[in-house]
mmCIF file of C-alpha atoms in Angstrom:
data_model
loop_
_atom_site.group_PDB
_atom_site.id
_atom_site.type_symbol
_atom_site.label_atom_id
_atom_site.label_comp_id
_atom_site.label_asym_id
_atom_site.label_seq_id
_atom_site.Cartn_x
_atom_site.Cartn_y
_atom_site.Cartn_z
ATOM 1 C CA MET B 1 0.000 0.000 0.000
ATOM 2 C CA GLU B 2 1.385 3.396 -1.004
ATOM 3 C CA ILE B 3 2.051 6.062 1.638
ATOM 4 C CA ALA B 4 -0.383 8.405 -0.134
ATOM 5 C CA ASP B 5 -3.159 5.814 0.197
ATOM 6 C CA LYS B 6 -2.425 5.287 3.896
ATOM 7 C CA GLN B 7 -2.537 9.037 4.411
ATOM 8 C CA ALA B 8 -5.841 9.311 2.545
ATOM 9 C CA CYS B 9 -7.372 6.641 4.799
ATOM 10 C CA ALA B 10 -5.999 8.285 7.946
ATOM 11 C CA GLU B 11 -7.318 11.715 6.933
ATOM 12 C CA LEU B 12 -10.731 10.180 6.284
ATOM 13 C CA ILE B 13 -10.848 8.904 9.857
ATOM 14 C CA GLN B 14 -9.651 12.195 11.338
ATOM 15 C CA ALA B 15 -12.235 14.125 9.326
ATOM 16 C CA TRP B 16 -14.985 11.969 10.842
ATOM 17 C CA GLY B 17 -14.339 13.377 14.319
ATOM 18 C CA PHE B 18 -14.469 16.989 13.144
ATOM 19 C CA TYR B 19 -17.602 16.544 11.056
ATOM 20 C CA ARG B 20 -19.445 14.522 13.713
ATOM 21 C CA ASP B 21 -18.734 16.922 16.567
ATOM 22 C CA GLN B 22 -19.505 20.056 14.546
ATOM 23 C CA GLY B 23 -22.716 18.768 12.984
ATOM 24 C CA ARG B 24 -21.427 18.919 9.404
ATOM 25 C CA TRP B 25 -23.853 16.279 8.181
ATOM 26 C CA SER B 26 -23.346 16.270 4.401
ATOM 27 C CA GLU B 27 -19.587 16.062 4.876
ATOM 28 C CA LEU B 28 -20.029 13.336 7.488
ATOM 29 C CA LEU B 29 -22.134 11.318 5.046
ATOM 30 C CA SER B 30 -19.473 11.640 2.341
ATOM 31 C CA LEU B 31 -16.893 9.668 4.352
ATOM 32 C CA PHE B 32 -18.675 6.298 3.989
ATOM 33 C CA HIS B 33 -19.742 4.284 0.979
ATOM 34 C CA PRO B 34 -23.533 4.448 0.418
ATOM 35 C CA GLU B 35 -24.057 0.943 1.833
ATOM 36 C CA GLY B 36 -21.761 1.612 4.804
ATOM 37 C CA MET B 37 -22.493 0.195 8.242
ATOM 38 C CA ILE B 38 -21.560 1.367 11.740
ATOM 39 C CA ALA B 39 -21.746 -0.080 15.265
ATOM 40 C CA VAL B 40 -21.462 2.103 18.371
ATOM 41 C CA SER B 41 -22.851 1.750 21.893
ATOM 42 C CA TRP B 42 -26.287 3.117 21.020
ATOM 43 C CA PHE B 43 -26.643 2.258 17.323
ATOM 44 C CA ARG B 44 -25.978 -0.614 14.926
ATOM 45 C CA GLY B 45 -27.030 -0.383 11.313
ATOM 46 C CA SER B 46 -26.734 1.675 8.156
ATOM 47 C CA TYR B 47 -24.428 4.667 8.253
ATOM 48 C CA GLY B 48 -27.027 6.891 6.587
ATOM 49 C CA GLU B 49 -29.504 6.212 9.391
ATOM 50 C CA PHE B 50 -26.770 6.785 11.980
ATOM 51 C CA VAL B 51 -26.019 10.242 10.574
ATOM 52 C CA GLU B 52 -29.715 11.105 10.538
ATOM 53 C CA ARG B 53 -30.100 10.015 14.175
ATOM 54 C CA CYS B 54 -27.081 12.143 15.095
ATOM 55 C CA ARG B 55 -28.575 15.096 13.267
ATOM 56 C CA GLN B 56 -31.902 14.739 15.065
ATOM 57 C CA SER B 57 -30.317 14.632 18.518
ATOM 58 C CA PHE B 58 -27.617 17.241 17.935
ATOM 59 C CA GLY B 59 -27.669 19.803 20.748
ATOM 60 C CA GLN B 60 -30.554 18.029 22.489
ATOM 61 C CA GLY B 61 -29.173 17.612 26.001
ATOM 62 C CA SER B 62 -25.627 16.329 25.550
ATOM 63 C CA LEU B 63 -22.414 17.532 23.954
ATOM 64 C CA SER B 64 -19.741 15.176 22.647
ATOM 65 C CA LYS B 65 -16.145 15.413 21.508
ATOM 66 C CA HIS B 66 -14.149 12.656 19.793
ATOM 67 C CA LEU B 67 -10.377 12.923 20.249
ATOM 68 C CA LEU B 68 -8.704 10.652 17.692
ATOM 69 C CA TRP B 69 -5.109 9.484 17.757
ATOM 70 C CA PRO B 70 -3.099 8.701 14.585
ATOM 71 C CA SER B 71 -4.480 5.646 12.787
ATOM 72 C CA LEU B 72 -2.718 2.365 12.128
ATOM 73 C CA VAL B 73 -3.608 1.611 8.492
ATOM 74 C CA ARG B 74 -2.850 -1.683 6.704
ATOM 75 C CA GLY B 75 -3.830 -2.246 3.103
ATOM 76 C CA LYS B 76 -3.775 -4.641 0.183
ATOM 77 C CA GLY B 77 -4.786 -3.340 -3.224
ATOM 78 C CA THR B 78 -8.032 -1.421 -2.949
ATOM 79 C CA ARG B 79 -8.795 -2.667 0.573
ATOM 80 C CA ALA B 80 -7.559 -1.377 3.919
ATOM 81 C CA VAL B 81 -8.280 -1.863 7.598
ATOM 82 C CA ALA B 82 -7.540 0.792 10.185
ATOM 83 C CA GLU B 83 -7.400 0.885 13.953
ATOM 84 C CA THR B 84 -7.664 4.231 15.723
ATOM 85 C CA ASN B 85 -7.584 5.052 19.432
ATOM 86 C CA VAL B 86 -10.322 7.459 20.454
ATOM 87 C CA ALA B 87 -11.363 9.252 23.627
ATOM 88 C CA ILE B 88 -15.085 10.031 23.659
ATOM 89 C CA LEU B 89 -15.968 12.962 25.909
ATOM 90 C CA VAL B 90 -19.629 13.625 26.672
ATOM 91 C CA ARG B 91 -21.260 16.230 28.906
ATOM 92 C CA GLN B 92 -24.810 15.419 29.900
ATOM 93 C CA GLU B 93 -27.350 16.166 32.598
ATOM 94 C CA ILE B 94 -28.701 13.084 34.389
ATOM 95 C CA ASP B 95 -31.495 13.560 36.933
ATOM 96 C CA GLY B 96 -30.495 17.179 37.438
ATOM 97 C CA VAL B 97 -26.780 16.416 37.815
ATOM 98 C CA LEU B 98 -24.315 17.662 35.200
ATOM 99 C CA VAL B 99 -21.741 14.928 34.491
ATOM 100 C CA ASP B 100 -18.770 14.295 32.229
ATOM 101 C CA LEU B 101 -18.196 10.873 30.661
ATOM 102 C CA THR B 102 -14.727 9.875 29.478
ATOM 103 C CA SER B 103 -14.641 6.706 27.385
ATOM 104 C CA ARG B 104 -11.506 5.109 25.938
ATOM 105 C CA ALA B 105 -12.147 3.062 22.817
ATOM 106 C CA ARG B 106 -10.890 2.094 19.353
ATOM 107 C CA PHE B 107 -12.451 2.492 15.939
ATOM 108 C CA LEU B 108 -11.997 -0.545 13.691
ATOM 109 C CA ASP B 109 -12.617 0.409 10.071
ATOM 110 C CA ARG B 110 -12.863 -1.430 6.766
ATOM 111 C CA ILE B 111 -11.991 1.057 4.029
ATOM 112 C CA GLU B 112 -12.284 0.500 0.293
ATOM 113 C CA GLN B 113 -11.069 2.448 -2.713
ATOM 114 C CA ARG B 114 -13.559 2.822 -5.560
ATOM 115 C CA GLU B 115 -12.979 4.920 -8.665
ATOM 116 C CA GLY B 116 -9.808 6.272 -7.089
ATOM 117 C CA ARG B 117 -11.450 7.416 -3.854
ATOM 118 C CA TRP B 118 -11.153 5.847 -0.389
ATOM 119 C CA ARG B 119 -14.263 5.662 1.768
ATOM 120 C CA ILE B 120 -15.192 3.726 4.901
ATOM 121 C CA LEU B 121 -17.270 0.608 4.331
ATOM 122 C CA GLU B 122 -17.775 -0.482 7.951
ATOM 123 C CA ARG B 123 -16.912 0.802 11.406
ATOM 124 C CA ALA B 124 -17.146 -0.921 14.770
ATOM 125 C CA THR B 125 -16.289 0.772 18.050
ATOM 126 C CA VAL B 126 -14.474 -1.397 20.595
ATOM 127 C CA TYR B 127 -14.827 -0.024 24.117
ATOM 128 C CA GLU B 128 -11.961 -0.346 26.602
ATOM 129 C CA GLN B 129 -12.522 1.670 29.771
ATOM 130 C CA ASP B 130 -14.610 4.588 30.999
ATOM 131 C CA ARG B 131 -15.463 6.804 33.936
ATOM 132 C CA LEU B 132 -18.149 9.279 34.970
ATOM 133 C CA ASP B 133 -17.395 12.453 36.934
ATOM 134 C CA PRO B 134 -19.522 15.298 38.255
ATOM 135 C CA VAL B 135 -18.876 18.690 36.713
ATOM 136 C CA GLU B 136 -19.248 20.019 40.271
ATOM 137 C CA PRO B 137 -18.888 17.546 43.186
ATOM 138 C CA SER B 138 -22.129 17.225 45.136
ATOM 139 C CA ILE B 139 -24.117 14.873 47.332
ATOM 140 C CA MET B 140 -26.597 14.646 44.440
ATOM 141 C CA PHE B 141 -23.931 12.942 42.304
ATOM 142 C CA VAL B 142 -23.153 10.507 45.133
ATOM 143 C CA LYS B 143 -26.824 9.613 45.438
ATOM 144 C CA LEU B 144 -27.135 9.288 41.656
ATOM 145 C CA MET B 145 -24.329 6.749 41.545
ATOM 146 C CA GLN B 146 -25.568 4.850 44.584
ATOM 147 C CA ALA B 147 -28.872 4.287 42.773
ATOM 148 C CA ALA B 148 -27.355 3.624 39.347
ATOM 149 C CA ASN B 149 -26.445 -0.095 39.669
ATOM 150 C CA THR B 150 -23.726 0.333 37.034
ATOM 151 C CA ALA B 151 -22.141 -3.015 38.020
ATOM 152 C CA GLN B 152 -24.736 -4.733 35.826
ATOM 153 C CA TYR B 153 -22.846 -3.552 32.725
ATOM 154 C CA PRO B 154 -19.477 -4.889 31.505
ATOM 155 C CA ALA B 155 -16.542 -2.849 32.827
ATOM 156 C CA PRO B 156 -15.237 -1.669 29.403
ATOM 157 C CA TYR B 157 -18.397 0.393 28.777
ATOM 158 C CA ARG B 158 -20.066 0.513 32.202
ATOM 159 C CA TYR B 159 -20.629 4.272 32.428
ATOM 160 C CA MET B 160 -21.222 4.688 28.718
ATOM 161 C CA ALA B 161 -24.116 2.259 29.108
ATOM 162 C CA PHE B 162 -25.512 4.235 32.050
ATOM 163 C CA ARG B 163 -25.246 7.479 30.091
ATOM 164 C CA VAL B 164 -26.847 6.049 26.942
ATOM 165 C CA LEU B 165 -29.833 4.670 28.855
ATOM 166 C CA ALA B 166 -30.202 7.889 30.859
ATOM 167 C CA ALA B 167 -30.430 9.766 27.546
ATOM 168 C CA GLY B 168 -33.422 7.637 26.550
ATOM 169 C CA ARG B 169 -31.572 5.442 24.082
ATOM 170 C CA THR B 170 -31.082 1.693 24.098
ATOM 171 C CA LEU B 171 -27.848 -0.288 23.896
ATOM 172 C CA ALA B 172 -27.144 -1.800 20.464
ATOM 173 C CA SER B 173 -26.204 -5.357 21.344
ATOM 174 C CA PRO B 174 -23.563 -6.552 21.179
ATOM 175 C CA VAL B 175 -21.554 -3.586 22.385
ATOM 176 C CA HIS B 176 -18.020 -4.529 21.398
ATOM 177 C CA TYR B 177 -15.092 -4.964 23.778
ATOM 178 C CA ASP B 178 -11.936 -7.079 23.655
ATOM 179 C CA GLY B 179 -12.508 -10.710 24.619
ATOM 180 C CA LEU B 180 -16.209 -10.733 23.740
ATOM 181 C CA PRO B 181 -16.747 -13.625 21.286
ATOM 182 C CA GLU B 182 -18.640 -11.401 18.843
ATOM 183 C CA THR B 183 -15.809 -8.868 18.910
ATOM 184 C CA GLU B 184 -13.133 -11.469 18.300
ATOM 185 C CA ALA B 185 -15.202 -12.818 15.393
ATOM 186 C CA LEU B 186 -15.498 -9.289 13.986
ATOM 187 C CA LYS B 187 -11.716 -8.825 14.131
ATOM 188 C CA GLY B 188 -11.277 -12.110 12.264
ATOM 189 C CA ARG B 189 -13.811 -11.083 9.629
ATOM 190 C CA PHE B 190 -12.052 -7.747 9.050
ATOM 191 C CA GLU B 191 -8.696 -9.504 8.677
ATOM 192 C CA ALA B 192 -10.116 -12.080 6.253
ATOM 193 C CA TRP B 193 -11.723 -9.308 4.190
ATOM 194 C CA LEU B 194 -8.389 -7.493 3.955
ATOM 195 C CA HIS B 195 -6.923 -10.631 2.381
ATOM 196 C CA GLY B 196 -9.718 -10.945 -0.162
ATOM 197 C CA VAL B 197 -12.246 -13.145 1.649
ATOM 198 C CA GLY B 198 -15.758 -11.728 1.431
#
């Protein structure tokens, strides 16, 4: 894979964070192939529907920021897979308490070149670790967490799950994390695709 192609794939991934956080919907749509798919904590399905759901909820009670590290891109011919560390920062009010979520995760992307242009074909987010903090420490936050029963969720996305449900959304099962059988199968499928299978 040429350096220019790796750079094009990496810039595609970086652009996603800017467009998503700033509500630049037409540009966000342009980063994926039309049949693209995406899996995050609260959504699994077509990328077009994901962007529309983001657009509908933009500015409606929570603010998010995606901090993306440089991507590791591997390619063969017109196919590439990329792995990108991301910190997802969300500010949200839950039961009258303003909180900040910090989630560490990775984006796993299948990227394909068509007619000379690279676009993402599929993205899955793999969650690693998270935490929830009050914007201002208070007894209300302590009581909120005492009633939250967050231990029912897997540790890699425990507080993300709590936040998603508090926002009135549902979890899109399976939510990926390392060691989960479905996640390990997904990694294998991405690797096989890179080598021409599927």
